[in-house]
Amino acid sequence: GGSRPPRRRAEKRGRREVLAPQMAARTSPRWRRPGAWCLAGARRLLLLSPLVVLLVGFSRCADAVPATPTSERELLADLASKGDSLGSEDDELALLRVCISRSWWSAARDLISRAHARGIKSGSSGAGLALREEVQKLLAGIKHNADEFAAHAEATYRGQTKGLVEVPCALQWAQNSTDVFLGVKYAARWSAPGAIEVVDVKANVSDCCWDLEGFGHHSNIRKRYVVNLALYEGIMPSESSWSSSSVGRLTATLRK
């Protein structure tokens, strides 16, 4: 009555077994979205494309910026191989700054000569003007730093007297009935060269003696210049005086 025939049930079961894999494929997300994998790949490409563009840009910038030479010989060889085609004026200025900061004076002279020759060849009066102004500015900075360093070294070692070469100063003298006149030269002999400038000069005048001390350089050597003069008769310290005269010399007047 209410039950189906066995044959129909078997046929229906067979159809379900045959159609099961197809239905499973149709109900899978991949089957329902045929472009899913393509869209995912496109998203990944869009995410990676800015990074790829950035890397390519860095690579091109690295190729465009000239490498800084490691030695003056390398730079001179590079300049010789390039001839007059050194690039833009900005490249020349960058190379010039490197040369002056590293004391590559031969390469700096080569750059200046090339720029000058190029200006003459082109007939332009303004050619190389920026290079010339940059040279003046860089050299002024170097001179300023050197002067500051020399002043610092002088101030640092000014009070150091231990181990310095002591030089008794050469003297000339004359006298009259009231005064003794002294001439002092910062050298071992009056006819010998000596220090041009002496600093921290101290003179001590007493009843019987006249002493002098100062520090100067001669032949790039720091020396201590001294005078220890003992007098035969007494003098008046309050009436005596001394002063620097010409370069590397000093005069004193001692009142009897």
GROMACS .gro file of N, CA and C in nm, residues 89-196:
model
  324
   89GLU      N    1   7.676   7.032  -1.315
   89GLU     CA    2   7.755   7.117  -1.225
   89GLU      C    3   7.739   7.074  -1.081
   90ASP      N    4   7.621   7.021  -1.048
   90ASP     CA    5   7.599   6.971  -0.911
   90ASP      C    6   7.691   6.853  -0.880
   91ASP      N    7   7.713   6.767  -0.979
   91ASP     CA    8   7.806   6.654  -0.960
   91ASP      C    9   7.948   6.705  -0.937
   92GLU      N   10   7.987   6.808  -1.010
   92GLU     CA   11   8.121   6.864  -0.992
   92GLU      C   12   8.134   6.926  -0.853
   93LEU      N   13   8.031   6.996  -0.807
   93LEU     CA   14   8.036   7.056  -0.674
   93LEU      C   15   8.046   6.949  -0.566
   94ALA      N   16   7.971   6.839  -0.583
   94ALA     CA   17   7.978   6.730  -0.486
   94ALA      C   18   8.118   6.669  -0.481
   95LEU      N   19   8.178   6.648  -0.599
   95LEU     CA   20   8.314   6.594  -0.603
   95LEU      C   21   8.414   6.693  -0.543
   96LEU      N   22   8.393   6.821  -0.568
   96LEU     CA   23   8.485   6.921  -0.512
   96LEU      C   24   8.477   6.923  -0.360
   97ARG      N   25   8.357   6.912  -0.305
   97ARG     CA   26   8.343   6.908  -0.158
   97ARG      C   27   8.415   6.787  -0.100
   98VAL      N   28   8.402   6.673  -0.168
   98VAL     CA   29   8.472   6.552  -0.121
   98VAL      C   30   8.623   6.572  -0.124
   99CYS      N   31   8.673   6.631  -0.233
   99CYS     CA   32   8.818   6.650  -0.247
   99CYS      C   33   8.873   6.742  -0.138
  100ILE      N   34   8.806   6.854  -0.113
  100ILE     CA   35   8.857   6.949  -0.015
  100ILE      C   36   8.842   6.895   0.126
  101SER      N   37   8.732   6.826   0.155
  101SER     CA   38   8.714   6.772   0.290
  101SER      C   39   8.814   6.662   0.322
  102ARG      N   40   8.864   6.592   0.218
  102ARG     CA   41   8.961   6.484   0.239
  102ARG      C   42   9.103   6.524   0.200
  103SER      N   43   9.124   6.653   0.171
  103SER     CA   44   9.257   6.705   0.134
  103SER      C   45   9.313   6.636   0.009
  104TRP      N   46   9.227   6.611  -0.087
  104TRP     CA   47   9.270   6.557  -0.217
  104TRP      C   48   9.296   6.675  -0.310
  105TRP      N   49   9.408   6.742  -0.290
  105TRP     CA   50   9.432   6.867  -0.359
  105TRP      C   51   9.462   6.847  -0.507
  106SER      N   52   9.526   6.737  -0.544
  106SER     CA   53   9.552   6.711  -0.686
  106SER      C   54   9.422   6.695  -0.763
  107ALA      N   55   9.329   6.619  -0.707
  107ALA     CA   56   9.199   6.601  -0.773
  107ALA      C   57   9.121   6.732  -0.775
  108ALA      N   58   9.131   6.812  -0.668
  108ALA     CA   59   9.061   6.941  -0.666
  108ALA      C   60   9.116   7.033  -0.774
  109ARG      N   61   9.249   7.035  -0.790
  109ARG     CA   62   9.308   7.118  -0.897
  109ARG      C   63   9.262   7.069  -1.034
  110ASP      N   64   9.251   6.937  -1.051
  110ASP     CA   65   9.205   6.883  -1.179
  110ASP      C   66   9.063   6.928  -1.209
  111LEU      N   67   8.976   6.924  -1.108
  111LEU     CA   68   8.837   6.968  -1.129
  111LEU      C   69   8.830   7.116  -1.165
  112ILE      N   70   8.909   7.199  -1.094
  112ILE     CA   71   8.907   7.343  -1.123
  112ILE      C   72   8.960   7.370  -1.263
  113SER      N   73   9.068   7.302  -1.302
  113SER     CA   74   9.125   7.322  -1.435
  113SER      C   75   9.027   7.282  -1.544
  114ARG      N   76   8.957   7.170  -1.523
  114ARG     CA   77   8.859   7.126  -1.623
  114ARG      C   78   8.744   7.226  -1.636
  115ALA      N   79   8.696   7.275  -1.522
  115ALA     CA   80   8.586   7.372  -1.526
  115ALA      C   81   8.630   7.502  -1.595
  116HIS      N   82   8.752   7.545  -1.566
  116HIS     CA   83   8.802   7.668  -1.629
  116HIS      C   84   8.819   7.650  -1.780
  117ALA      N   85   8.876   7.536  -1.820
  117ALA     CA   86   8.894   7.510  -1.963
  117ALA      C   87   8.760   7.498  -2.034
  118ARG      N   88   8.662   7.439  -1.970
  118ARG     CA   89   8.530   7.427  -2.031
  118ARG      C   90   8.466   7.564  -2.046
  119GLY      N   91   8.487   7.655  -1.949
  119GLY     CA   92   8.433   7.790  -1.960
  119GLY      C   93   8.495   7.868  -2.074
  120ILE      N   94   8.628   7.851  -2.091
  120ILE     CA   95   8.695   7.920  -2.202
  120ILE      C   96   8.646   7.865  -2.336
  121LYS      N   97   8.629   7.733  -2.343
  121LYS     CA   98   8.585   7.671  -2.467
  121LYS      C   99   8.444   7.714  -2.505
  122SER      N  100   8.357   7.724  -2.404
  122SER     CA  101   8.219   7.763  -2.433
  122SER      C  102   8.204   7.913  -2.456
  123GLY      N  103   8.302   7.991  -2.411
  123GLY     CA  104   8.295   8.135  -2.428
  123GLY      C  105   8.201   8.203  -2.333
  124SER      N  106   8.159   8.133  -2.228
  124SER     CA  107   8.067   8.190  -2.130
  124SER      C  108   8.145   8.248  -2.014
  125SER      N  109   8.118   8.374  -1.982
  125SER     CA  110   8.189   8.439  -1.871
  125SER      C  111   8.142   8.388  -1.735
  126GLY      N  112   8.021   8.332  -1.729
  126GLY     CA  113   7.968   8.283  -1.602
  126GLY      C  114   7.994   8.137  -1.577
  127ALA      N  115   8.063   8.070  -1.670
  127ALA     CA  116   8.090   7.928  -1.652
  127ALA      C  117   8.187   7.908  -1.537
  128GLY      N  118   8.155   7.816  -1.451
  128GLY     CA  119   8.242   7.787  -1.336
  128GLY      C  120   8.228   7.884  -1.222
  129LEU      N  121   8.132   7.976  -1.228
  129LEU     CA  122   8.116   8.073  -1.121
  129LEU      C  123   8.075   8.006  -0.990
  130ALA      N  124   7.981   7.913  -0.999
  130ALA     CA  125   7.938   7.842  -0.878
  130ALA      C  126   8.053   7.761  -0.818
  131LEU      N  127   8.135   7.703  -0.905
  131LEU     CA  128   8.250   7.625  -0.857
  131LEU      C  129   8.350   7.716  -0.787
  132ARG      N  130   8.375   7.833  -0.843
  132ARG     CA  131   8.469   7.926  -0.782
  132ARG      C  132   8.417   7.976  -0.646
  133GLU      N  133   8.290   8.007  -0.639
  133GLU     CA  134   8.232   8.051  -0.511
  133GLU      C  135   8.237   7.941  -0.407
  134GLU      N  136   8.214   7.816  -0.451
  134GLU     CA  137   8.219   7.704  -0.358
  134GLU      C  138   8.361   7.683  -0.305
  135VAL      N  139   8.461   7.700  -0.392
  135VAL     CA  140   8.601   7.688  -0.349
  135VAL      C  141   8.633   7.793  -0.243
  136GLN      N  142   8.595   7.916  -0.268
  136GLN     CA  143   8.623   8.022  -0.171
  136GLN      C  144   8.555   7.996  -0.037
  137LYS      N  145   8.431   7.947  -0.042
  137LYS     CA  146   8.360   7.920   0.082
  137LYS      C  147   8.422   7.804   0.159
  138LEU      N  148   8.459   7.696   0.088
  138LEU     CA  149   8.519   7.581   0.154
  138LEU      C  150   8.655   7.614   0.212
  139LEU      N  151   8.736   7.688   0.139
  139LEU     CA  152   8.869   7.724   0.189
  139LEU      C  153   8.860   7.819   0.308
  140ALA      N  154   8.763   7.909   0.306
  140ALA     CA  155   8.744   7.997   0.422
  140ALA      C  156   8.705   7.915   0.546
  141GLY      N  157   8.621   7.814   0.526
  141GLY     CA  158   8.584   7.728   0.638
  141GLY      C  159   8.703   7.649   0.691
  142ILE      N  160   8.788   7.599   0.600
  142ILE     CA  161   8.907   7.525   0.643
  142ILE      C  162   9.002   7.616   0.722
  143LYS      N  163   9.023   7.737   0.673
  143LYS     CA  164   9.112   7.831   0.743
  143LYS      C  165   9.057   7.866   0.881
  144HIS      N  166   8.926   7.886   0.889
  144HIS     CA  167   8.865   7.919   1.018
  144HIS      C  168   8.881   7.803   1.117
  145ASN      N  169   8.858   7.681   1.071
  145ASN     CA  170   8.875   7.565   1.159
  145ASN      C  171   9.020   7.547   1.202
  146ALA      N  172   9.114   7.572   1.109
  146ALA     CA  173   9.255   7.560   1.144
  146ALA      C  174   9.296   7.664   1.247
  147ASP      N  175   9.247   7.787   1.231
  147ASP     CA  176   9.278   7.892   1.329
  147ASP      C  177   9.220   7.859   1.466
  148GLU      N  178   9.099   7.806   1.467
  148GLU     CA  179   9.038   7.768   1.595
  148GLU      C  180   9.116   7.655   1.661
  149PHE      N  181   9.161   7.559   1.581
  149PHE     CA  182   9.239   7.449   1.636
  149PHE      C  183   9.374   7.498   1.691
  150ALA      N  184   9.439   7.587   1.617
  150ALA     CA  185   9.567   7.641   1.664
  150ALA      C  186   9.550   7.718   1.795
  151ALA      N  187   9.441   7.797   1.805
  151ALA     CA  188   9.417   7.871   1.928
  151ALA      C  189   9.388   7.776   2.045
  152HIS      N  190   9.313   7.670   2.015
  152HIS     CA  191   9.284   7.573   2.121
  152HIS      C  192   9.410   7.501   2.168
  153ALA      N  193   9.495   7.461   2.073
  153ALA     CA  194   9.620   7.394   2.110
  153ALA      C  195   9.711   7.488   2.188
  154GLU      N  196   9.717   7.614   2.147
  154GLU     CA  197   9.800   7.712   2.218
  154GLU      C  198   9.750   7.733   2.360
  155ALA      N  199   9.617   7.744   2.375
  155ALA     CA  200   9.561   7.762   2.510
  155ALA      C  201   9.580   7.638   2.596
  156THR      N  202   9.575   7.520   2.534
  156THR     CA  203   9.588   7.396   2.610
  156THR      C  204   9.730   7.377   2.663
  157TYR      N  205   9.830   7.405   2.579
  157TYR     CA  206   9.969   7.379   2.618
  157TYR      C  207  10.042   7.504   2.666
  158ARG      N  208   9.970   7.611   2.685
  158ARG     CA  209  10.035   7.736   2.723
  158ARG      C  210  10.105   7.725   2.859
  159GLY      N  211  10.041   7.661   2.953
  159GLY     CA  212  10.100   7.650   3.086
  159GLY      C  213  10.197   7.535   3.102
  160GLN      N  214  10.220   7.458   3.000
  160GLN     CA  215  10.310   7.344   3.010
  160GLN      C  216  10.454   7.390   2.984
  161THR      N  217  10.537   7.378   3.086
  161THR     CA  218  10.678   7.417   3.074
  161THR      C  219  10.772   7.299   3.088
  162LYS      N  220  10.722   7.188   3.138
  162LYS     CA  221  10.808   7.072   3.158
  162LYS      C  222  10.845   7.011   3.022
  163GLY      N  223  10.974   6.990   3.004
  163GLY     CA  224  11.023   6.928   2.881
  163GLY      C  225  11.046   7.024   2.767
  164LEU      N  226  11.014   7.154   2.785
  164LEU     CA  227  11.037   7.251   2.678
  164LEU      C  228  11.184   7.290   2.672
  165VAL      N  229  11.229   7.320   2.551
  165VAL     CA  230  11.366   7.368   2.533
  165VAL      C  231  11.376   7.510   2.587
  166GLU      N  232  11.475   7.533   2.673
  166GLU     CA  233  11.494   7.666   2.732
  166GLU      C  234  11.601   7.741   2.655
  167VAL      N  235  11.566   7.860   2.611
  167VAL     CA  236  11.656   7.941   2.530
  167VAL      C  237  11.689   8.070   2.605
  168PRO      N  238  11.816   8.089   2.647
  168PRO     CA  239  11.855   8.219   2.704
  168PRO      C  240  11.856   8.325   2.594
  169CYS      N  241  11.784   8.431   2.614
  169CYS     CA  242  11.767   8.532   2.509
  169CYS      C  243  11.897   8.611   2.489
  170ALA      N  244  11.918   8.654   2.367
  170ALA     CA  245  12.031   8.741   2.334
  170ALA      C  246  12.003   8.882   2.385
  171LEU      N  247  12.108   8.949   2.436
  171LEU     CA  248  12.092   9.081   2.497
  171LEU      C  249  12.188   9.181   2.435
  172GLN      N  250  12.143   9.306   2.426
  172GLN     CA  251  12.227   9.421   2.398
  172GLN      C  252  12.196   9.527   2.503
  173TRP      N  253  12.300   9.598   2.547
  173TRP     CA  254  12.274   9.695   2.653
  173TRP      C  255  12.358   9.820   2.633
  174ALA      N  256  12.308   9.925   2.695
  174ALA     CA  257  12.379  10.053   2.699
  174ALA      C  258  12.332  10.125   2.826
  175GLN      N  259  12.410  10.228   2.867
  175GLN     CA  260  12.372  10.299   2.989
  175GLN      C  261  12.421  10.443   2.984
  176ASN      N  262  12.358  10.522   3.067
  176ASN     CA  263  12.405  10.658   3.092
  176ASN      C  264  12.408  10.680   3.243
  177SER      N  265  12.405  10.800   3.284
  177SER     CA  266  12.418  10.827   3.428
  177SER      C  267  12.292  10.793   3.506
  178THR      N  268  12.178  10.780   3.437
  178THR     CA  269  12.052  10.757   3.509
  178THR      C  270  11.985  10.624   3.479
  179ASP      N  271  12.011  10.567   3.361
  179ASP     CA  272  11.936  10.448   3.320
  179ASP      C  273  12.028  10.345   3.255
  180VAL      N  274  11.978  10.219   3.257
  180VAL     CA  275  12.037  10.109   3.181
  180VAL      C  276  11.934  10.068   3.075
  181PHE      N  277  11.978  10.063   2.949
  181PHE     CA  278  11.888  10.030   2.839
  181PHE      C  279  11.920   9.889   2.790
  182LEU      N  280  11.817   9.807   2.781
  182LEU     CA  281  11.833   9.667   2.739
  182LEU      C  282  11.754   9.643   2.610
  183GLY      N  283  11.816   9.564   2.524
  183GLY     CA  284  11.747   9.513   2.405
  183GLY      C  285  11.747   9.360   2.410
  184VAL      N  286  11.632   9.299   2.398
  184VAL     CA  287  11.617   9.154   2.410
  184VAL      C  288  11.565   9.099   2.278
  185LYS      N  289  11.629   8.993   2.231
  185LYS     CA  290  11.581   8.922   2.113
  185LYS      C  291  11.555   8.777   2.151
  186TYR      N  292  11.440   8.724   2.105
  186TYR     CA  293  11.402   8.587   2.141
  186TYR      C  294  11.476   8.488   2.052
  187ALA      N  295  11.604   8.479   2.078
  187ALA     CA  296  11.691   8.388   2.004
  187ALA      C  297  11.815   8.363   2.089
  188ALA      N  298  11.889   8.258   2.054
  188ALA     CA  299  12.011   8.226   2.130
  188ALA      C  300  12.121   8.328   2.102
  189ARG      N  301  12.127   8.386   1.982
  189ARG     CA  302  12.226   8.487   1.945
  189ARG      C  303  12.154   8.601   1.873
  190TRP      N  304  12.215   8.717   1.878
  190TRP     CA  305  12.151   8.832   1.817
  190TRP      C  306  12.142   8.820   1.666
  191SER      N  307  12.236   8.751   1.606
  191SER     CA  308  12.237   8.734   1.460
  191SER      C  309  12.161   8.609   1.415
  192ALA      N  310  12.112   8.529   1.507
  192ALA     CA  311  12.043   8.405   1.472
  192ALA      C  312  11.892   8.428   1.464
  193PRO      N  313  11.822   8.350   1.381
  193PRO     CA  314  11.675   8.361   1.378
  193PRO      C  315  11.614   8.311   1.508
  194GLY      N  316  11.500   8.365   1.540
  194GLY     CA  317  11.433   8.326   1.664
  194GLY      C  318  11.283   8.328   1.648
  195ALA      N  319  11.215   8.330   1.762
  195ALA     CA  320  11.069   8.330   1.762
  195ALA      C  321  11.017   8.467   1.718
  196ILE      N  322  10.918   8.466   1.631
  196ILE     CA  323  10.860   8.592   1.584
  196ILE      C  324  10.762   8.647   1.687
   0.00000   0.00000   0.00000
